[in-house]
JSON list of C-alpha atoms in Angstrom, two decimals:
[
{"chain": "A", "resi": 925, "resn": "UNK", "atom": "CA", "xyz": [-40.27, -119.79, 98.93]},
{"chain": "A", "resi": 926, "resn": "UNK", "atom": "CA", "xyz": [-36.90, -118.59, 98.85]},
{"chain": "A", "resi": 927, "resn": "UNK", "atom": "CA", "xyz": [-34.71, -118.84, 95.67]},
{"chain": "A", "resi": 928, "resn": "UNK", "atom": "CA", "xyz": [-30.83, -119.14, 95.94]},
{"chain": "A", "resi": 929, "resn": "UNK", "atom": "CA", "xyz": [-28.08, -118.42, 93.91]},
{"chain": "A", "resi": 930, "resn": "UNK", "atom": "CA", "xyz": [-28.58, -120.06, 90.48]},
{"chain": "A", "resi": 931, "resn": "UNK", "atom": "CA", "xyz": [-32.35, -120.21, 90.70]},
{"chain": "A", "resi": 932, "resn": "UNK", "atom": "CA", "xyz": [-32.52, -123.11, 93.00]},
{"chain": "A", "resi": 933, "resn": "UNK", "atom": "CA", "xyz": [-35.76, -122.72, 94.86]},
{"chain": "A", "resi": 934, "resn": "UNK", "atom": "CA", "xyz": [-34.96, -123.69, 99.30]},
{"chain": "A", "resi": 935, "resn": "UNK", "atom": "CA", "xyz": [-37.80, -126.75, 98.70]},
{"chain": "A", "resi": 936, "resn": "UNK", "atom": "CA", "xyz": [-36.17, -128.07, 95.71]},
{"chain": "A", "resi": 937, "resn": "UNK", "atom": "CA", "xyz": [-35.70, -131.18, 95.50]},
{"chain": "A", "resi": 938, "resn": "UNK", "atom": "CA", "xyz": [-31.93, -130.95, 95.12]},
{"chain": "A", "resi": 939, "resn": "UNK", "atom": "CA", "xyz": [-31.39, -128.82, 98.07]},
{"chain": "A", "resi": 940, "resn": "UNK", "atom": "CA", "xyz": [-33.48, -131.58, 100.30]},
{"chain": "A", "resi": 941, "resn": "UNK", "atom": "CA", "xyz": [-31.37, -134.16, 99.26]},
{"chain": "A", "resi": 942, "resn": "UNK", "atom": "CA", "xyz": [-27.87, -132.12, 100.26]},
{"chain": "A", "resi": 943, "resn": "UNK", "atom": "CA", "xyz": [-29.20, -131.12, 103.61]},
{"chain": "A", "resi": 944, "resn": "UNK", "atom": "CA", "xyz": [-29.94, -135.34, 103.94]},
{"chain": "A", "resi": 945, "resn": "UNK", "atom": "CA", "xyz": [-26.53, -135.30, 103.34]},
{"chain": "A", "resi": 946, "resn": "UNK", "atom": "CA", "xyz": [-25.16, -133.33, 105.78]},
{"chain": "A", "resi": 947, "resn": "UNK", "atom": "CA", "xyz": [-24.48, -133.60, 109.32]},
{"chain": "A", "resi": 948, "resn": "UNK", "atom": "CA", "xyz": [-26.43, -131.22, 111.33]},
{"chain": "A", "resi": 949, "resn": "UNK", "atom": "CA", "xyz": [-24.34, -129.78, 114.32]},
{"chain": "A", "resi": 950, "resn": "UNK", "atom": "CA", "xyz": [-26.72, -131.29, 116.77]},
{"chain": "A", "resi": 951, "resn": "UNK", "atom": "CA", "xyz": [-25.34, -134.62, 115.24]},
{"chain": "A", "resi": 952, "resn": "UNK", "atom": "CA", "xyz": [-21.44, -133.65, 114.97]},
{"chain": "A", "resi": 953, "resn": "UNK", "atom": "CA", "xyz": [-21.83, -132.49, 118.83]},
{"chain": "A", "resi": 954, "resn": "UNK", "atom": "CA", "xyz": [-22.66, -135.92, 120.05]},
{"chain": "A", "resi": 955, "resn": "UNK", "atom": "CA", "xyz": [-20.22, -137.34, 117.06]},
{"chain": "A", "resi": 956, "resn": "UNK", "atom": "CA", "xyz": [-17.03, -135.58, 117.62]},
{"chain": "A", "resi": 957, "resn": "UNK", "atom": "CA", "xyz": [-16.21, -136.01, 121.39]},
{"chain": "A", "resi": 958, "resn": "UNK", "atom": "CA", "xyz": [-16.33, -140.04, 120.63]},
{"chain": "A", "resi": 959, "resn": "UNK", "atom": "CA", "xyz": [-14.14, -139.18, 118.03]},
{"chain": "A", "resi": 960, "resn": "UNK", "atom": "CA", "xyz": [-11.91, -137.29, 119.33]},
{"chain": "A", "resi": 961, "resn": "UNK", "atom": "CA", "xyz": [-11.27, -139.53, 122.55]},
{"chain": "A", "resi": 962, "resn": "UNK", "atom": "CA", "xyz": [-11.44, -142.75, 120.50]},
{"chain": "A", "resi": 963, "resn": "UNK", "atom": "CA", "xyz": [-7.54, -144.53, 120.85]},
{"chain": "A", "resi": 964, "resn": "UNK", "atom": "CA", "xyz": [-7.55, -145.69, 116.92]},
{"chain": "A", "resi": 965, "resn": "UNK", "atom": "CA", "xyz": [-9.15, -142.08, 115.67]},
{"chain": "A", "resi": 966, "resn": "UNK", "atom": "CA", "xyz": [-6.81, -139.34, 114.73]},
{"chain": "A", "resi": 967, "resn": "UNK", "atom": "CA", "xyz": [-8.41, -135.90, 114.85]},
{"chain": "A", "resi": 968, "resn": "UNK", "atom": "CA", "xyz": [-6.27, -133.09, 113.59]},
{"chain": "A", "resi": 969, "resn": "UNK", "atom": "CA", "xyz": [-8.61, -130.74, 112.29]},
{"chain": "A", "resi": 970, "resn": "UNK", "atom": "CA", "xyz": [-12.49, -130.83, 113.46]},
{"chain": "A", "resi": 971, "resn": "UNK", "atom": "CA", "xyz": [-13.57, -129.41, 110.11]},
{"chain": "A", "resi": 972, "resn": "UNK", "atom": "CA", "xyz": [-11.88, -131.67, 108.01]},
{"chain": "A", "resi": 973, "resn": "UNK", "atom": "CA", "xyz": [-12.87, -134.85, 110.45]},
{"chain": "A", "resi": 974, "resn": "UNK", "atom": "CA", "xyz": [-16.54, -133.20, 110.13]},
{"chain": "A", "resi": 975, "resn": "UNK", "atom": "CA", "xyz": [-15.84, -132.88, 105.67]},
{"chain": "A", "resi": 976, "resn": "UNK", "atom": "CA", "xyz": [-14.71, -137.21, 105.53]},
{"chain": "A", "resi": 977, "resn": "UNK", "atom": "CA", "xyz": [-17.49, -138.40, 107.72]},
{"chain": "A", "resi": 978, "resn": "UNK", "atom": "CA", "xyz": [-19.65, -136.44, 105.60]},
{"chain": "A", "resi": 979, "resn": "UNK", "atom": "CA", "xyz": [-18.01, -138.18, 102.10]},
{"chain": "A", "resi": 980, "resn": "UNK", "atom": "CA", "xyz": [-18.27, -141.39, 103.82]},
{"chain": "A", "resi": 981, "resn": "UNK", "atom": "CA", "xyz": [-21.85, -141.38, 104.85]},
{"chain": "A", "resi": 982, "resn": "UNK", "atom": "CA", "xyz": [-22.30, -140.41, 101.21]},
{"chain": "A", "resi": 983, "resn": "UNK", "atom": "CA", "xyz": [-20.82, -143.25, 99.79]},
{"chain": "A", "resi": 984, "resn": "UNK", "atom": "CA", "xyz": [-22.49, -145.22, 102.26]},
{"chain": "A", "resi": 985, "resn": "UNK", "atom": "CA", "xyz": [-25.96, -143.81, 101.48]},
{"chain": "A", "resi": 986, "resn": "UNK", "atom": "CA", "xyz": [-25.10, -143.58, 97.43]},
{"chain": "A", "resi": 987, "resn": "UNK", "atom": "CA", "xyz": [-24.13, -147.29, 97.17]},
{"chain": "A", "resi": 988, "resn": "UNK", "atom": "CA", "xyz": [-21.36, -145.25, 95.20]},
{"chain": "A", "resi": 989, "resn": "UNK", "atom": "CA", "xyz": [-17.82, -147.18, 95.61]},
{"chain": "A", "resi": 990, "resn": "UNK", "atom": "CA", "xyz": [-14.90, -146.85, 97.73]},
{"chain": "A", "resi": 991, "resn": "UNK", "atom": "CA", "xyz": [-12.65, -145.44, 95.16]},
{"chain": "A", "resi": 992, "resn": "UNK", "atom": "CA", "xyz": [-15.32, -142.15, 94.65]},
{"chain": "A", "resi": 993, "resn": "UNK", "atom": "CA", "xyz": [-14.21, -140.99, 97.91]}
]
């Protein structure tokens, strides 16, 4: 087992839960060109698009509500 930064071992039980969070790039690459070519989607910035999807699926996953994000 590998232990990060602040003693956090890699199959803690915290770390599995952020990586459910996250978007793996496998997922943004099929993600982001529907995005980006969707008429009512603005994409500036593909990191920042990548950052509110991310909050949104976590609010959607949480139950947490809207104003959180």
């Amino acid at each position: 087992l590998l232990t990060l930064a602040g003693g956090i071992r890699e199959s803690s039980p915290i770390l599995q839960m952020a990586n459910r969070l996250e978007i793996s790039d496998e997922e943004w690459g099929v993600i982001y060109p529907i995005l980006a070519t969707h008429k009512h989607v603005r994409v500036r910035c593909e990191k920042q698009c990548r950052s509110f999807l991310v909050a949104v699926l976590w609010i959607l996953r949480g139950g947490m509500p809207w104003r959180m994000l």
